[in-house]
mmCIF file of C-alpha atoms in Angstrom:
data_model
loop_
_atom_site.group_PDB
_atom_site.id
_atom_site.type_symbol
_atom_site.label_atom_id
_atom_site.label_comp_id
_atom_site.label_asym_id
_atom_site.label_seq_id
_atom_site.Cartn_x
_atom_site.Cartn_y
_atom_site.Cartn_z
ATOM 1 C CA MET A 1256 54.255 -85.245 -22.699
ATOM 2 C CA SER A 1257 56.432 -81.792 -23.235
ATOM 3 C CA TYR A 1258 55.201 -78.385 -23.034
ATOM 4 C CA SER A 1259 57.220 -74.810 -23.478
ATOM 5 C CA ALA A 1260 55.771 -72.066 -21.134
ATOM 6 C CA VAL A 1261 56.766 -68.143 -21.647
ATOM 7 C CA ASN A 1262 57.141 -66.041 -18.297
ATOM 8 C CA ARG A 1263 57.182 -62.486 -19.553
ATOM 9 C CA VAL A 1264 56.452 -59.443 -18.989
ATOM 10 C CA VAL A 1265 57.229 -56.673 -20.185
ATOM 11 C CA LEU A 1266 56.476 -53.218 -18.924
ATOM 12 C CA ILE A 1267 57.069 -48.936 -18.837
ATOM 13 C CA GLY A 1268 56.392 -47.528 -15.660
ATOM 14 C CA ARG A 1269 58.016 -44.598 -13.549
ATOM 15 C CA LEU A 1270 59.661 -45.298 -10.418
ATOM 16 C CA THR A 1271 56.601 -44.230 -7.665
ATOM 17 C CA ARG A 1272 60.175 -44.129 -5.378
ATOM 18 C CA ASP A 1273 63.981 -44.037 -5.352
ATOM 19 C CA PRO A 1274 65.425 -47.697 -6.174
ATOM 20 C CA GLU A 1275 67.176 -48.983 -2.899
ATOM 21 C CA LEU A 1276 70.174 -51.134 -3.146
ATOM 22 C CA ARG A 1277 71.406 -54.121 -0.782
ATOM 23 C CA ALA A 1278 73.503 -57.253 -0.940
ATOM 24 C CA LEU A 1279 73.385 -60.225 0.443
ATOM 25 C CA PRO A 1280 75.403 -62.269 2.389
ATOM 26 C CA SER A 1281 76.976 -64.176 -1.093
ATOM 27 C CA GLY A 1282 77.987 -60.277 -1.669
ATOM 28 C CA THR A 1283 75.306 -60.500 -4.854
ATOM 29 C CA SER A 1284 74.092 -56.258 -4.997
ATOM 30 C CA VAL A 1285 70.239 -56.272 -5.327
ATOM 31 C CA CYS A 1286 67.869 -53.600 -6.382
ATOM 32 C CA SER A 1287 64.315 -53.206 -5.194
ATOM 33 C CA LEU A 1288 61.501 -50.678 -6.736
ATOM 34 C CA ARG A 1289 58.294 -50.292 -7.816
ATOM 35 C CA ILE A 1290 56.632 -49.720 -11.166
ATOM 36 C CA ALA A 1291 53.435 -47.218 -12.101
ATOM 37 C CA CYS A 1292 51.814 -48.335 -15.538
ATOM 38 C CA ASN A 1293 48.347 -46.715 -15.900
ATOM 39 C CA SER A 1294 45.735 -48.682 -17.472
ATOM 40 C CA ALA A 1295 42.257 -47.558 -18.877
ATOM 41 C CA GLN A 1296 39.137 -48.315 -17.296
ATOM 42 C CA ARG A 1297 36.407 -47.185 -18.859
ATOM 43 C CA GLU A 1298 32.893 -45.226 -16.729
ATOM 44 C CA ALA A 1299 29.422 -46.423 -17.090
ATOM 45 C CA GLY A 1300 29.411 -42.945 -19.230
ATOM 46 C CA GLY A 1301 31.228 -44.177 -22.087
ATOM 47 C CA ASP A 1302 34.167 -41.996 -20.506
ATOM 48 C CA PHE A 1303 38.001 -44.148 -19.953
ATOM 49 C CA THR A 1304 40.370 -43.283 -16.641
ATOM 50 C CA GLU A 1305 43.012 -43.414 -15.647
ATOM 51 C CA ARG A 1306 43.854 -46.081 -13.594
ATOM 52 C CA PRO A 1307 47.893 -47.463 -11.759
ATOM 53 C CA ASN A 1308 48.983 -50.157 -11.184
ATOM 54 C CA TYR A 1309 52.469 -51.157 -9.029
ATOM 55 C CA PHE A 1310 54.686 -54.001 -9.943
ATOM 56 C CA ASP A 1311 57.167 -54.825 -7.487
ATOM 57 C CA VAL A 1312 60.412 -55.212 -9.088
ATOM 58 C CA THR A 1313 63.729 -56.814 -8.231
ATOM 59 C CA VAL A 1314 67.229 -56.268 -10.509
ATOM 60 C CA PHE A 1315 69.772 -58.045 -9.738
ATOM 61 C CA GLY A 1316 73.916 -57.328 -10.238
ATOM 62 C CA GLY A 1317 75.591 -55.073 -11.990
ATOM 63 C CA ARG A 1318 71.986 -54.196 -13.372
ATOM 64 C CA GLY A 1319 70.443 -53.233 -10.380
ATOM 65 C CA GLU A 1320 73.380 -51.166 -8.870
ATOM 66 C CA ASN A 1321 73.375 -49.376 -12.160
ATOM 67 C CA VAL A 1322 69.521 -48.447 -11.464
ATOM 68 C CA ALA A 1323 70.422 -47.944 -8.388
ATOM 69 C CA ASN A 1324 72.980 -44.979 -9.381
ATOM 70 C CA TYR A 1325 70.826 -43.673 -12.354
ATOM 71 C CA MET A 1326 67.593 -44.311 -11.106
ATOM 72 C CA ARG A 1327 65.103 -41.435 -9.466
ATOM 73 C CA LYS A 1328 61.476 -41.622 -8.526
ATOM 74 C CA GLY A 1329 59.384 -39.743 -11.005
ATOM 75 C CA GLY A 1330 61.363 -41.720 -13.399
ATOM 76 C CA ARG A 1331 61.018 -43.895 -16.412
ATOM 77 C CA VAL A 1332 61.517 -47.136 -16.746
ATOM 78 C CA ALA A 1333 60.952 -50.561 -19.235
ATOM 79 C CA VAL A 1334 61.441 -53.705 -17.559
ATOM 80 C CA ASP A 1335 61.939 -56.691 -19.581
ATOM 81 C CA GLY A 1336 61.869 -59.942 -16.985
ATOM 82 C CA ARG A 1337 59.974 -62.825 -15.038
ATOM 83 C CA LEU A 1338 57.253 -63.271 -12.827
ATOM 84 C CA ASP A 1339 58.562 -64.391 -9.597
ATOM 85 C CA TRP A 1340 55.951 -66.169 -6.996
ATOM 86 C CA ARG A 1341 57.793 -67.200 -3.404
ATOM 87 C CA GLU A 1342 55.564 -68.389 0.059
ATOM 88 C CA TRP A 1343 56.900 -67.007 3.233
ATOM 89 C CA GLU A 1344 56.021 -67.944 7.277
ATOM 90 C CA THR A 1345 55.866 -65.325 9.493
ATOM 91 C CA SER A 1346 56.611 -65.132 13.042
ATOM 92 C CA ASP A 1347 53.763 -65.952 14.470
ATOM 93 C CA GLN A 1348 53.019 -68.674 11.704
ATOM 94 C CA GLN A 1349 50.897 -66.599 8.737
ATOM 95 C CA LYS A 1350 51.699 -67.872 5.593
ATOM 96 C CA ARG A 1351 51.924 -65.218 2.773
ATOM 97 C CA GLN A 1352 52.570 -64.939 -0.250
ATOM 98 C CA ALA A 1353 53.356 -63.042 -3.358
ATOM 99 C CA VAL A 1354 54.469 -62.246 -7.475
ATOM 100 C CA SER A 1355 57.561 -60.033 -7.640
ATOM 101 C CA ILE A 1356 58.937 -59.081 -11.235
ATOM 102 C CA VAL A 1357 62.406 -60.613 -11.663
ATOM 103 C CA ALA A 1358 64.223 -58.002 -14.751
ATOM 104 C CA ASP A 1359 66.728 -59.704 -17.090
ATOM 105 C CA THR A 1360 66.649 -56.232 -18.826
ATOM 106 C CA VAL A 1361 66.320 -52.384 -17.555
ATOM 107 C CA GLN A 1362 66.301 -49.049 -19.858
ATOM 108 C CA PHE A 1363 65.998 -46.321 -18.943
ATOM 109 C CA LEU A 1364 63.328 -43.587 -20.480
ATOM 110 C CA ASP A 1365 64.026 -40.437 -20.004
ATOM 111 C CA PRO A 1366 67.866 -38.518 -20.873
ATOM 112 C CA PRO A 1367 70.426 -38.923 -18.227
ATOM 113 C CA LYS A 1368 70.548 -35.989 -15.288
ATOM 114 C CA ASP A 1369 73.412 -34.852 -14.258
ATOM 115 C CA ARG A 1370 74.459 -35.851 -11.181
ATOM 116 C CA SER A 1371 74.299 -32.646 -9.509
ATOM 117 C CA GLU A 1372 70.313 -32.866 -10.565
ATOM 118 C CA THR A 1373 69.576 -35.585 -8.815
ATOM 119 C CA ALA A 1374 68.836 -37.507 -4.903
ATOM 120 C CA SER A 1375 71.405 -37.949 -2.733
ATOM 121 C CA ALA A 1376 73.137 -41.527 -3.556
ATOM 122 C CA PRO A 1377 72.053 -44.958 -3.237
ATOM 123 C CA ARG A 1378 71.201 -45.741 -0.003
ATOM 124 C CA LYS A 1379 72.913 -49.167 0.693
ATOM 125 C CA GLN A 1380 71.923 -51.720 3.105
ATOM 126 C CA ARG A 1381 73.954 -55.158 4.336
ATOM 127 C CA THR A 1382 70.981 -57.817 5.041
#
């Protein structure tokens, strides 16, 4: 039996912190960021209130380097990617799992700022 599976995510939101850039042992750049997207929820009285949703996003390679260099906390961003589920075991044998988004494309929705207006250079760490 043949079937098609679709695993796509499209989000528009704001960065909750500055992107974090690191490099894998292979040398591949990896940028981690978190996006907040609000959703409206109807209250008992009929009024709507906004509730934030937070999503972890990973961007690899040159795209990730661009995000780390040009995006800052509070910036508006559009992400198109896929869900990635992972599972691991902690040092005390606790099983953990998480779902994150691996970005295929990232669009900056705010106009570019002068480099003097942006925060300090992206944090880069080696793992």
